[in-house]
PDB file of C-alpha atoms and ligand atoms in Angstrom:
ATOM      1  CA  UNK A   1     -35.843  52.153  -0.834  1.00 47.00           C
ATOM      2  CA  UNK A   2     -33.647  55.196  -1.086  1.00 48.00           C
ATOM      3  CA  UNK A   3     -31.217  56.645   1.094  1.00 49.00           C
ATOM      4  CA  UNK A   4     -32.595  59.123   3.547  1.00 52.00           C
ATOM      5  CA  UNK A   5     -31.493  62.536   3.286  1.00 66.00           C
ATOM      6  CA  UNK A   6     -30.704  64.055   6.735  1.00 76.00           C
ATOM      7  CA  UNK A   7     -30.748  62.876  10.228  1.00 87.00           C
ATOM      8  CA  UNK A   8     -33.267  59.989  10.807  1.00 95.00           C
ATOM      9  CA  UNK A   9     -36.293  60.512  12.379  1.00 96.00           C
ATOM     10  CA  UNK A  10     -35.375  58.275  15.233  1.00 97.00           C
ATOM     11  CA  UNK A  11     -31.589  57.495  16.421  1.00 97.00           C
ATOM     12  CA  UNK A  12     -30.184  55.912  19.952  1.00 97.00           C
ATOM     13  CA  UNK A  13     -26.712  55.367  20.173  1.00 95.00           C
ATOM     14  CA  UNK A  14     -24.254  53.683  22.586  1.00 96.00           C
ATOM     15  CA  UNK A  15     -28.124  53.155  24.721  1.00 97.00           C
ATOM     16  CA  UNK A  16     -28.219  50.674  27.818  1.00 97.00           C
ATOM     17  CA  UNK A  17     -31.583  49.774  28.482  1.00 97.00           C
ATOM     18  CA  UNK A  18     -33.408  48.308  31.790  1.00 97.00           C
ATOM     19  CA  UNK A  19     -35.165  49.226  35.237  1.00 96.00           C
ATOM     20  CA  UNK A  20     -33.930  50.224  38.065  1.00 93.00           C
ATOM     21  CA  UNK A  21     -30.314  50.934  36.876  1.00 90.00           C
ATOM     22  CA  UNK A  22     -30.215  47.395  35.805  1.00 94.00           C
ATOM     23  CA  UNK A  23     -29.342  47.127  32.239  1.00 96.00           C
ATOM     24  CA  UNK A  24     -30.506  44.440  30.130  1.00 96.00           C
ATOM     25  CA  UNK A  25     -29.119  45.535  26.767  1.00 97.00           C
ATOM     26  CA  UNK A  26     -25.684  48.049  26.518  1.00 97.00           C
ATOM     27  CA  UNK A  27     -24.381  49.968  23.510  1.00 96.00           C
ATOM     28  CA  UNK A  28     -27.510  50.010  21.311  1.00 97.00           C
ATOM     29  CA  UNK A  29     -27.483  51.537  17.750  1.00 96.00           C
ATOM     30  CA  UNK A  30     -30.834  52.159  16.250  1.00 96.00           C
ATOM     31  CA  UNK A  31     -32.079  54.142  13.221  1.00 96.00           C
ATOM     32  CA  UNK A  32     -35.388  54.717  11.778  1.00 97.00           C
ATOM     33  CA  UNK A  33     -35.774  56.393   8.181  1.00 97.00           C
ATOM     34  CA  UNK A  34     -39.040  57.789   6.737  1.00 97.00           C
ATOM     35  CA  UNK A  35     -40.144  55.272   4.490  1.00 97.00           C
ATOM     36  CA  UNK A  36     -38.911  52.161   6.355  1.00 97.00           C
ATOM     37  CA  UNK A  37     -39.802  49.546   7.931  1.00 98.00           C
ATOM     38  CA  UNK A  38     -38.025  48.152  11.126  1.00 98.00           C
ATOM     39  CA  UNK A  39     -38.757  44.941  12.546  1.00 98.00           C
ATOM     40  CA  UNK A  40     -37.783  44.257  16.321  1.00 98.00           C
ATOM     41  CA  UNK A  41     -36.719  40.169  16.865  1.00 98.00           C
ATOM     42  CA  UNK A  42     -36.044  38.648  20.526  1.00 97.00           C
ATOM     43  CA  UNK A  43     -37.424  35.594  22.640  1.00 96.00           C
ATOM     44  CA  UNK A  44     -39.446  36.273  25.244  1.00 94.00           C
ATOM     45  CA  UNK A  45     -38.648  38.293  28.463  1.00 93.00           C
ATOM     46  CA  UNK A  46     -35.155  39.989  26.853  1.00 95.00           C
ATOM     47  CA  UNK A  47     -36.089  43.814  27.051  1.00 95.00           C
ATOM     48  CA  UNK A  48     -38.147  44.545  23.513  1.00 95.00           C
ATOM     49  CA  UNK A  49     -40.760  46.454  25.517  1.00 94.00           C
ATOM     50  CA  UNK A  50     -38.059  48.006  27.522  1.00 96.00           C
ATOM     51  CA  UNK A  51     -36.159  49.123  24.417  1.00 97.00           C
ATOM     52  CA  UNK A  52     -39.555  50.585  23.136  1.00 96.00           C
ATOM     53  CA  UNK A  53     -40.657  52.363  26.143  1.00 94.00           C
ATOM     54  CA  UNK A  54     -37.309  53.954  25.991  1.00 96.00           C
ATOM     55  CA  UNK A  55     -37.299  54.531  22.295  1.00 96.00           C
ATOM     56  CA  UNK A  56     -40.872  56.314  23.027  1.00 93.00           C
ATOM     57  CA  UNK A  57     -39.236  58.539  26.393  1.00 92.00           C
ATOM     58  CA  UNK A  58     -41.369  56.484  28.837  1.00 91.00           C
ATOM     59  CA  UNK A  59     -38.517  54.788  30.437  1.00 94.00           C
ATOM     60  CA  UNK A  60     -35.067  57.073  30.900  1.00 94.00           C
ATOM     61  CA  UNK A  61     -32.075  55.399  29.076  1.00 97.00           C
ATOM     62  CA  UNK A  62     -29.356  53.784  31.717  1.00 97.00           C
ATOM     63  CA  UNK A  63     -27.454  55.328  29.094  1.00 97.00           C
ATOM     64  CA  UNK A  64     -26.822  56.665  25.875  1.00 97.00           C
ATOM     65  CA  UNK A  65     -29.083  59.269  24.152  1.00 96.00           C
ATOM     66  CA  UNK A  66     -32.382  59.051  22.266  1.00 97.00           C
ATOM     67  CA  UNK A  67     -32.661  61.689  19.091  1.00 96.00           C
ATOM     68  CA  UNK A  68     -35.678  63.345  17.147  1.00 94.00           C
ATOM     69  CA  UNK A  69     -34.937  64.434  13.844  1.00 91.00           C
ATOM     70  CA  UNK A  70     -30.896  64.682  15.269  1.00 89.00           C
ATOM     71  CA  UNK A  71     -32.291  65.972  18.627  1.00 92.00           C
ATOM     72  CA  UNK A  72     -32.831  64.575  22.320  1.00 94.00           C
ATOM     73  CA  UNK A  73     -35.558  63.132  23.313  1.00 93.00           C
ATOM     74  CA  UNK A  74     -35.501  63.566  27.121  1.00 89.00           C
ATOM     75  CA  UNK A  75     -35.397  67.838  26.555  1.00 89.00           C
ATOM     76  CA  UNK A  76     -39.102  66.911  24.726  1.00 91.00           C
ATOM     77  CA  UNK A  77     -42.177  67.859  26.416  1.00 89.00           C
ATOM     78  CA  UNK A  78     -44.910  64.805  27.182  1.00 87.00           C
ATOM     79  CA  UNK A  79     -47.066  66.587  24.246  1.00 86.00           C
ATOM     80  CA  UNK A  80     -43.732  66.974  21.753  1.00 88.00           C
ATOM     81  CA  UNK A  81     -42.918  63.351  22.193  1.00 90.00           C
ATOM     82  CA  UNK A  82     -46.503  62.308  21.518  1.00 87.00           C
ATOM     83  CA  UNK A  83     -46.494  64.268  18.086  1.00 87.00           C
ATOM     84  CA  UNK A  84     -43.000  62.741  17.249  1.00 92.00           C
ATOM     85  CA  UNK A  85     -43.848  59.005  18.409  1.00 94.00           C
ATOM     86  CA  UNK A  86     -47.254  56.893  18.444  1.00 93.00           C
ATOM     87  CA  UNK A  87     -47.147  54.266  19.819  1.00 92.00           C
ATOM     88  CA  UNK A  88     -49.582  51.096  19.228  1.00 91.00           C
ATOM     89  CA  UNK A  89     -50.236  48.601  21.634  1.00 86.00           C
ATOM     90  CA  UNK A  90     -51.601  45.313  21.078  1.00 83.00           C
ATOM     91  CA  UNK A  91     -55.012  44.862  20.205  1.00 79.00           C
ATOM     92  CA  UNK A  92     -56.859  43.576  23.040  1.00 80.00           C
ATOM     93  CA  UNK A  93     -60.496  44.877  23.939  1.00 75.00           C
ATOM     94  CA  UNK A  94     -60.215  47.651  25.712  1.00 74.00           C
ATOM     95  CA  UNK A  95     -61.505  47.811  29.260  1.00 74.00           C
ATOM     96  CA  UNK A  96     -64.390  50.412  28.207  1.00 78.00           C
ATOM     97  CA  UNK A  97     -66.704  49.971  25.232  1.00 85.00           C
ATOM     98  CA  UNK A  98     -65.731  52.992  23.594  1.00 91.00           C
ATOM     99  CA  UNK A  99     -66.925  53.494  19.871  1.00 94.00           C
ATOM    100  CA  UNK A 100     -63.967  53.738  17.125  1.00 95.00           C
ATOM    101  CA  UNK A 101     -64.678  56.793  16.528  1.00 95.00           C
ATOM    102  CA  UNK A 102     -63.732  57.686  19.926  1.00 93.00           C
ATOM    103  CA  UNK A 103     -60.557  55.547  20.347  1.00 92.00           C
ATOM    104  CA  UNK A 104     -59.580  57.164  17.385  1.00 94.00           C
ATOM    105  CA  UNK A 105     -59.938  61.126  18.847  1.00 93.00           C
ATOM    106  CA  UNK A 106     -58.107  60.193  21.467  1.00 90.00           C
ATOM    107  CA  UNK A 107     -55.508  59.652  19.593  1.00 88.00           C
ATOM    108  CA  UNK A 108     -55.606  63.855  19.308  1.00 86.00           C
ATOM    109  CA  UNK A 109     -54.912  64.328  23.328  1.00 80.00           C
ATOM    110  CA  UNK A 110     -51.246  65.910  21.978  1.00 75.00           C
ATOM    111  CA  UNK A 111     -52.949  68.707  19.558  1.00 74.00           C
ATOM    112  CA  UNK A 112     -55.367  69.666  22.403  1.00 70.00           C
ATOM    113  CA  UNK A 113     -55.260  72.096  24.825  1.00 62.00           C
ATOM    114  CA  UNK A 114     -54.881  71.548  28.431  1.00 58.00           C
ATOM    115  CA  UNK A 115     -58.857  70.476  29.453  1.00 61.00           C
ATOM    116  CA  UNK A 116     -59.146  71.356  25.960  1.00 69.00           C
ATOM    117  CA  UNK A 117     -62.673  68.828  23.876  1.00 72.00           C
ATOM    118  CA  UNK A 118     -61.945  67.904  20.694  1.00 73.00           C
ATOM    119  CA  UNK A 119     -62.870  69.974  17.841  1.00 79.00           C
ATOM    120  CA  UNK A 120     -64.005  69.862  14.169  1.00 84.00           C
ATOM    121  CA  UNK A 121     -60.445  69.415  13.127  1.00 86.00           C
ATOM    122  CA  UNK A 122     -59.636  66.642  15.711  1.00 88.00           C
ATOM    123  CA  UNK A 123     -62.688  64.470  14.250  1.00 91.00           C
ATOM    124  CA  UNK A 124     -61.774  65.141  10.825  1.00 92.00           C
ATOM    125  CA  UNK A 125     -58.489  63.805  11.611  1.00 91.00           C
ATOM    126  CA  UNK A 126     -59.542  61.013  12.970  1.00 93.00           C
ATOM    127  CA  UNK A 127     -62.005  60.271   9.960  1.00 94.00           C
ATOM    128  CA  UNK A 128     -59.553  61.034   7.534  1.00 92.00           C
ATOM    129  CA  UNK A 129     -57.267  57.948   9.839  1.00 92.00           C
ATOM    130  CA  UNK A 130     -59.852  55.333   9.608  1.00 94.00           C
ATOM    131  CA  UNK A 131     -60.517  56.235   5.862  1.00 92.00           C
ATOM    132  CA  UNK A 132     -56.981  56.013   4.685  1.00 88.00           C
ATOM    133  CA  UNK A 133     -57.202  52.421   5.976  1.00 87.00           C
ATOM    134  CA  UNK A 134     -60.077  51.747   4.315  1.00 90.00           C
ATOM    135  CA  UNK A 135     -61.847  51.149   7.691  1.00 93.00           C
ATOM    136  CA  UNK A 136     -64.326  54.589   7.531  1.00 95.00           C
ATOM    137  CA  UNK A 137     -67.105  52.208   7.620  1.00 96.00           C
ATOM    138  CA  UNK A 138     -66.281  51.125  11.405  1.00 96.00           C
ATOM    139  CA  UNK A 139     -66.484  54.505  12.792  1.00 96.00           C
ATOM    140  CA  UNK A 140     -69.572  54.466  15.170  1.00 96.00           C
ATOM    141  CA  UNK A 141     -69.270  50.281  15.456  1.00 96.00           C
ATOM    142  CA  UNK A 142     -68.024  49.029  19.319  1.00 95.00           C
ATOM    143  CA  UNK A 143     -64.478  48.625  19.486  1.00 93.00           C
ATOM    144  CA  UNK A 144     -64.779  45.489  21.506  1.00 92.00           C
ATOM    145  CA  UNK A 145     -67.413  43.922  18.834  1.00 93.00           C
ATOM    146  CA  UNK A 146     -64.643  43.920  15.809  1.00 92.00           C
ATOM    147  CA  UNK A 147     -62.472  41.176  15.002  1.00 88.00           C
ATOM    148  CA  UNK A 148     -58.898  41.355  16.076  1.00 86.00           C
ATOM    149  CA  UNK A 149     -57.408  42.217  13.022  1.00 87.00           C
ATOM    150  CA  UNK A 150     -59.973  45.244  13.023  1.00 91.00           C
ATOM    151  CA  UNK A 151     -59.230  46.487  16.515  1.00 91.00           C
ATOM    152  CA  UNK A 152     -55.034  46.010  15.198  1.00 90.00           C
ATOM    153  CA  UNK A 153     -56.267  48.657  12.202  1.00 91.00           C
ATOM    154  CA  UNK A 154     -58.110  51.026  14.707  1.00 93.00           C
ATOM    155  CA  UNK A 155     -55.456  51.587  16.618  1.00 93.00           C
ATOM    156  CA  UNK A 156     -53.228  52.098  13.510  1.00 90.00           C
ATOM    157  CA  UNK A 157     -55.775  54.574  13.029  1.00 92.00           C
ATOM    158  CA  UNK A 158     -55.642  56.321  16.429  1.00 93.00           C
ATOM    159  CA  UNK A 159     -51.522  56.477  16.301  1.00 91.00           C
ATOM    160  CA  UNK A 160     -51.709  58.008  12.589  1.00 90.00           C
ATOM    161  CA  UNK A 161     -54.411  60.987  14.342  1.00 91.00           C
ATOM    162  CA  UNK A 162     -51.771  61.354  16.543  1.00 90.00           C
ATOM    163  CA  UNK A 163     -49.906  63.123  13.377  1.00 87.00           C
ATOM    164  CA  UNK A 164     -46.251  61.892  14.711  1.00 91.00           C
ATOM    165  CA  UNK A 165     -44.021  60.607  11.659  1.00 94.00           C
ATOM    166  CA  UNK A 166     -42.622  57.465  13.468  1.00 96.00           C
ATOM    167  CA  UNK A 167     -44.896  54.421  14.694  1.00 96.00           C
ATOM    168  CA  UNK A 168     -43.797  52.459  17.185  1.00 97.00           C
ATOM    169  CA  UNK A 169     -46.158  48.914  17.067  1.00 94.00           C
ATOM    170  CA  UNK A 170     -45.885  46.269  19.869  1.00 92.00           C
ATOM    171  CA  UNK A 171     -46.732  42.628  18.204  1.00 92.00           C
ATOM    172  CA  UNK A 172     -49.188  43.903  15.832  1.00 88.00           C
ATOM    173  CA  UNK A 173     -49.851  40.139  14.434  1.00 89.00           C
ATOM    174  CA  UNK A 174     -50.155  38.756  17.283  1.00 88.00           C
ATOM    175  CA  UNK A 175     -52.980  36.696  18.316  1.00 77.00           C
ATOM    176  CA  UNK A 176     -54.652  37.073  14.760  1.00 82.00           C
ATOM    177  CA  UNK A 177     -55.756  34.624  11.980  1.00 85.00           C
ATOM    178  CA  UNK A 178     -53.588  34.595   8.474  1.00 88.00           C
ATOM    179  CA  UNK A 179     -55.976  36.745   6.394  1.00 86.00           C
ATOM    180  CA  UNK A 180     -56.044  39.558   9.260  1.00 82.00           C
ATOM    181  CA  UNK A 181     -52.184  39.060   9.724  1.00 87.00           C
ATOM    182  CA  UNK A 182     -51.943  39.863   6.026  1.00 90.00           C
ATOM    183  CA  UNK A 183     -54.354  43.212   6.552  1.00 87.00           C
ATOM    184  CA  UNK A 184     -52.117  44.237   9.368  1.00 87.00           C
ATOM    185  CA  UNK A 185     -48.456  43.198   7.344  1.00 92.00           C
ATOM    186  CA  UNK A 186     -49.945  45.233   4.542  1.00 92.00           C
ATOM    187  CA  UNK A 187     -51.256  48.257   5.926  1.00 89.00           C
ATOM    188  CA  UNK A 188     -47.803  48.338   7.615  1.00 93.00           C
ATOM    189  CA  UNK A 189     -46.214  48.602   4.230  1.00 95.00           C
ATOM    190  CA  UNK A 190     -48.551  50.802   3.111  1.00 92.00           C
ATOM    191  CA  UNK A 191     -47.356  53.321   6.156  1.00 93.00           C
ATOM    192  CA  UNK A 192     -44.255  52.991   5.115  1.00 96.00           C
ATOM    193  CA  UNK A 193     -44.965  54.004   1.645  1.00 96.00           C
ATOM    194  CA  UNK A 194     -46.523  56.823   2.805  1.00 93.00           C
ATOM    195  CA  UNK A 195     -43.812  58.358   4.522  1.00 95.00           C
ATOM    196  CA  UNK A 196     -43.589  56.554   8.394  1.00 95.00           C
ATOM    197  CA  UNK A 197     -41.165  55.564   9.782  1.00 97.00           C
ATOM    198  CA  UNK A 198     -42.061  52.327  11.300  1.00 97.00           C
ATOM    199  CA  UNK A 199     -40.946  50.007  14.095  1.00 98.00           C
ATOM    200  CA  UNK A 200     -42.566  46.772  15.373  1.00 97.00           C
ATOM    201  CA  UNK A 201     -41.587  44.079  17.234  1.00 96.00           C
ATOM    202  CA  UNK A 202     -42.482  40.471  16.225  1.00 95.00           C
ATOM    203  CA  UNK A 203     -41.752  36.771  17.121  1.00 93.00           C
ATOM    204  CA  UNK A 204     -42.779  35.567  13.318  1.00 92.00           C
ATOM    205  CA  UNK A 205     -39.413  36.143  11.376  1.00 93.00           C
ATOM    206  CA  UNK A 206     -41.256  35.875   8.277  1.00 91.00           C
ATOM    207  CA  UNK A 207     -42.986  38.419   8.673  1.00 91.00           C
ATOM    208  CA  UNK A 208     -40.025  40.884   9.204  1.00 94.00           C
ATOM    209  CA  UNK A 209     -38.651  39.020   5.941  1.00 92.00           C
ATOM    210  CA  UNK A 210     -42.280  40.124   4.338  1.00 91.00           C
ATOM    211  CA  UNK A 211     -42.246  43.435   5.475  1.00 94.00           C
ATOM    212  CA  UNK A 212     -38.919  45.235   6.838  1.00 96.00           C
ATOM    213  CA  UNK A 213     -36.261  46.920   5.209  1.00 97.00           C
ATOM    214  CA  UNK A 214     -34.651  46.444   8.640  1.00 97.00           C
ATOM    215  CA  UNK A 215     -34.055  44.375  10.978  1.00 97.00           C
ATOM    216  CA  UNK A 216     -32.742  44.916  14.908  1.00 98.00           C
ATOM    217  CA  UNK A 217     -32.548  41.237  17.065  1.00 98.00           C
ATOM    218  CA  UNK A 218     -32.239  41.502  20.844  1.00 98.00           C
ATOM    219  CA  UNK A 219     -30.973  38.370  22.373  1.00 97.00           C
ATOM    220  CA  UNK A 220     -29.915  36.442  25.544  1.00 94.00           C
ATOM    221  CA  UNK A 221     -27.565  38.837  27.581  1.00 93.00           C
ATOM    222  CA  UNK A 222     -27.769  42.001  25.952  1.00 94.00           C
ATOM    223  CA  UNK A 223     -27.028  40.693  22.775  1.00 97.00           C
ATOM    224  CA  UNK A 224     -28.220  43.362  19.820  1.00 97.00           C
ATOM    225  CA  UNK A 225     -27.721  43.643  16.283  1.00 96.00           C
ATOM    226  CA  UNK A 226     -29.182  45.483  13.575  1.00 96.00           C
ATOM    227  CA  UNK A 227     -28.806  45.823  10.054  1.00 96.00           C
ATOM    228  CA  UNK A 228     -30.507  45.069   6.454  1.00 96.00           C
ATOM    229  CA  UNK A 229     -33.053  42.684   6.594  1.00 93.00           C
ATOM    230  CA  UNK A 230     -31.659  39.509   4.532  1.00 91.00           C
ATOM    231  CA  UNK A 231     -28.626  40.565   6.055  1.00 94.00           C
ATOM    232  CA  UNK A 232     -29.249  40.134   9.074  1.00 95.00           C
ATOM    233  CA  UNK A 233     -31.724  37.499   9.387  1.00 94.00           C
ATOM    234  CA  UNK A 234     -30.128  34.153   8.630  1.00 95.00           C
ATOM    235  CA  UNK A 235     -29.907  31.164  10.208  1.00 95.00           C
ATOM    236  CA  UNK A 236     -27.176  31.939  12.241  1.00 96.00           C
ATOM    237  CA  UNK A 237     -28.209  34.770  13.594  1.00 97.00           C
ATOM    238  CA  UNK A 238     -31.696  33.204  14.011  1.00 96.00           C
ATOM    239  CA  UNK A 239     -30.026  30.212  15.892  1.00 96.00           C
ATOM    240  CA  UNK A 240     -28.202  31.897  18.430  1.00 96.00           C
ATOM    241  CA  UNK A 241     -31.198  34.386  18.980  1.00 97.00           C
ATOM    242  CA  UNK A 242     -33.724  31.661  19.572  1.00 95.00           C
ATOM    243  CA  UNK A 243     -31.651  28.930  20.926  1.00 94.00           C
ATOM    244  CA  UNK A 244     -32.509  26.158  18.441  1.00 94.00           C
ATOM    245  CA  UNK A 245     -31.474  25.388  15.088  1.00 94.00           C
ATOM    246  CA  UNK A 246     -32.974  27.370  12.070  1.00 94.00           C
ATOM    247  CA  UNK A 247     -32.496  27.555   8.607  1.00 94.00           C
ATOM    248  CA  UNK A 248     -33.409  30.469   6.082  1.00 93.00           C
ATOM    249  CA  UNK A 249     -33.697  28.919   2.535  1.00 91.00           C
ATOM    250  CA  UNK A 250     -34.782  30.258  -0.522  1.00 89.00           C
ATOM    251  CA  UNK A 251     -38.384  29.236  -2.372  1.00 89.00           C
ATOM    252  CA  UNK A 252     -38.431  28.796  -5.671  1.00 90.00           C
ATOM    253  CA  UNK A 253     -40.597  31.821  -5.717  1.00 88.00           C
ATOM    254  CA  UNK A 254     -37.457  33.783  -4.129  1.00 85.00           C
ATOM    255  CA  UNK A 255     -39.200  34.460  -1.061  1.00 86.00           C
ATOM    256  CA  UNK A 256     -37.097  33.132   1.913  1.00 87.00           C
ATOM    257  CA  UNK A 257     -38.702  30.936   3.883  1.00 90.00           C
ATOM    258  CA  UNK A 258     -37.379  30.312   7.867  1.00 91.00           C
ATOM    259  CA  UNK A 259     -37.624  26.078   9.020  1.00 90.00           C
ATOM    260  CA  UNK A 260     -35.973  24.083  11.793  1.00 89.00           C
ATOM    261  CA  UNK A 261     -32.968  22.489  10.982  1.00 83.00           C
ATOM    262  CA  UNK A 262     -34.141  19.174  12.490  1.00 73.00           C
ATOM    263  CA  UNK A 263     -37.852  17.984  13.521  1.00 64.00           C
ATOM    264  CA  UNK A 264     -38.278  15.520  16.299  1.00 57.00           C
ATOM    265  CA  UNK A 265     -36.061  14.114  18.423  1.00 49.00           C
ATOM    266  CA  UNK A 266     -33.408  11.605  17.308  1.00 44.00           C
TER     267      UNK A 266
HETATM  268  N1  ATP B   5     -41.214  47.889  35.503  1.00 60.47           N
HETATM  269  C1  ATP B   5     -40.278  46.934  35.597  1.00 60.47           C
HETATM  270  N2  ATP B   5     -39.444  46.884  36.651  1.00 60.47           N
HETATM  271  C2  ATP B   5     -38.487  45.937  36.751  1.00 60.47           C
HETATM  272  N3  ATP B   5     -38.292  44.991  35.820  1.00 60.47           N
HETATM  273  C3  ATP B   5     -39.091  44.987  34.731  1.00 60.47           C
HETATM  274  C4  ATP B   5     -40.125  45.957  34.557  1.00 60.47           C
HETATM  275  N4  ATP B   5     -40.756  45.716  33.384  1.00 60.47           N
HETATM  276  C5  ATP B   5     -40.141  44.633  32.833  1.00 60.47           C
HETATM  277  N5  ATP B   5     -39.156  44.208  33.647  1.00 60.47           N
HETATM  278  C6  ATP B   5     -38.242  43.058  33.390  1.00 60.47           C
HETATM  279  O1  ATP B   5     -37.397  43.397  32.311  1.00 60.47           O
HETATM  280  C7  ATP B   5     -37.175  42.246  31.488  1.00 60.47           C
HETATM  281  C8  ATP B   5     -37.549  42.566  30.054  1.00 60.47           C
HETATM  282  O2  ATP B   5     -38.951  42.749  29.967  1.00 60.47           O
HETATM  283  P1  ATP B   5     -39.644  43.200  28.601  1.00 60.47           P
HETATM  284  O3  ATP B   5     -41.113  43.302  28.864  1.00 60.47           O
HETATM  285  O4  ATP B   5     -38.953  44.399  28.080  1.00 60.47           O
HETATM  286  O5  ATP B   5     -39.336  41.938  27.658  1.00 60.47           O
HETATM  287  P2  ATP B   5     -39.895  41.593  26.205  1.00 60.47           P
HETATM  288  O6  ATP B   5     -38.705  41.247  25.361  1.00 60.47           O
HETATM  289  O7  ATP B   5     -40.763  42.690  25.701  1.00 60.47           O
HETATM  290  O8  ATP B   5     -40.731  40.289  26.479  1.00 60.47           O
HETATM  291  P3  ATP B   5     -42.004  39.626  25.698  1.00 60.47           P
HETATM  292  O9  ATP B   5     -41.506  39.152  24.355  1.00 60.47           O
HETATM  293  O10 ATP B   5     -42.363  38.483  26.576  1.00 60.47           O
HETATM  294  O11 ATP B   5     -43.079  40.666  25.596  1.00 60.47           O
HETATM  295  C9  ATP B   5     -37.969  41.103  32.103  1.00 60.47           C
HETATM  296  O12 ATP B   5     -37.090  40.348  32.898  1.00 60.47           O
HETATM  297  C10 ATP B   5     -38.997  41.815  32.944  1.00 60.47           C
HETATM  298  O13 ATP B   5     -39.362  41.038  34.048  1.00 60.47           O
END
């Protein structure tokens, strides 16, 4: 990876994060580089969707700013923010049958007029989406008939139509088998290589070991770091996030692997 020229397409510093004036998380530091991948790290219930929502201008910062390309986020319009960040959920059916063709349009709501229907350019967009992840075939298929890691790749799909540079993806392995986790870890390199700037949160720390360049852990009491990847994820930091013992060893292969410390009780 090479050092990014410029502002970053994403920055938040000295951010407190939470509802209601309550923060969960204080003096946060984030930066995301085209061409990177970010990986997001916390247990359960310690403000990662909070962070993103803020990250994406959904939730206002307690406070602290939120830039685009080096400017704030909050002056943005709805539409401005939706061509700067997509976001992508996780990939549960959705509560209408739509075909993924038309999940993947809607991704264009930004680039359209107010009342405005989708035009020529909108669907080619969206084609052009589902064929750069190898996924044209699926077009006029159900959404809710494809298999998760499918639906995960769809919505990849609709955030790309979207056109913004930075992707913002909540869990995007979870609840799917190995070989679609490895689809999803891929294509998220592949966005990367392409240009994106990408964030996702995940409770697998291998996979941010597979795939990010960085790596941002959010722990018990506000606790946040963020750094290089191997830097920051080693046992240590992996202990106190999680609250158990971990190690972070090397295979033989070089690829570092994450274990308990201990298994079973004693
Ligand atoms: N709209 C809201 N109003 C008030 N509190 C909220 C709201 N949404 C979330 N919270 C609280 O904020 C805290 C952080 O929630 P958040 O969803 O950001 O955690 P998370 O790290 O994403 O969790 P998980 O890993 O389980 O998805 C929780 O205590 C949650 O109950």
């Amino acid at each position: 990876m090479t050092a990014a020229a410029g502002p970053p397409l994403l920055s938040a510093e000295g951010l407190a994060i939470g509802h209601g004036g309550r923060a969960l998380a204080r003096d946060l530091a984030l930066r995301l580089d085209a061409g990177t991948v970010t990986c997001l790290l916390g247990p359960n219930g310690v403000g990662k969707t909070t962070l993103f929502k803020t990250l994406l201008g959904l939730l206002p910062p307690i406070a602290g700013t939120v830039r685009l390309a080096g400017a704030p986020l909050a002056a943005r319009s709805a539409a401005a923010k939706a061509r700067a960040v997509a976001y992508v959920p996780q990939a549960s059916p959705s509560d209408f049958n739509y075909a993924v063709l038309d999940m993947v349009v809607m991704g264009r709501t930004a680039h359209l007029g107010a009342f405005g229907a989708p035009k020529a350019r909108d669907l080619a967009a969206a084609q052009d989406a589902l064929a750069s992840l190898g996924i044209g075939d699926l077009a006029l298929r159900a959404f809710n008939h494809l298999s998760g890691g499918q639906r995960q790749l769809v919505l990849v799909a609709r955030a790309l139509a979207q056109g913004a540079p930075v992707i913002v993806m909540d869990e995007p392995t979870a609840s799917l088998d190995l070989a679609n986790r490895l689809l999803v870890l891929r294509e998220v390199r592949a966005l990367a290589v392409r240009g994106f700037a990408v964030l996702l949160s995940t409770h697998e720390p291998e996979h941010a070991l597979a795939v990010a360049d960085r790596v941002a852990v959010l722990g018990a009491g506000g606790w946040f770091k963020a750094g290089a990847a191997r830097e920051v994820l080693t046992g240590a930091t992996l202990s106190r996030l999680y609250g158990v013992p971990l190690t972070v060893e090397a295979a033989p292969s070089g690829r570092l692997v994450v274990s308990p410390a201990e298994v079973g009780g004693a």
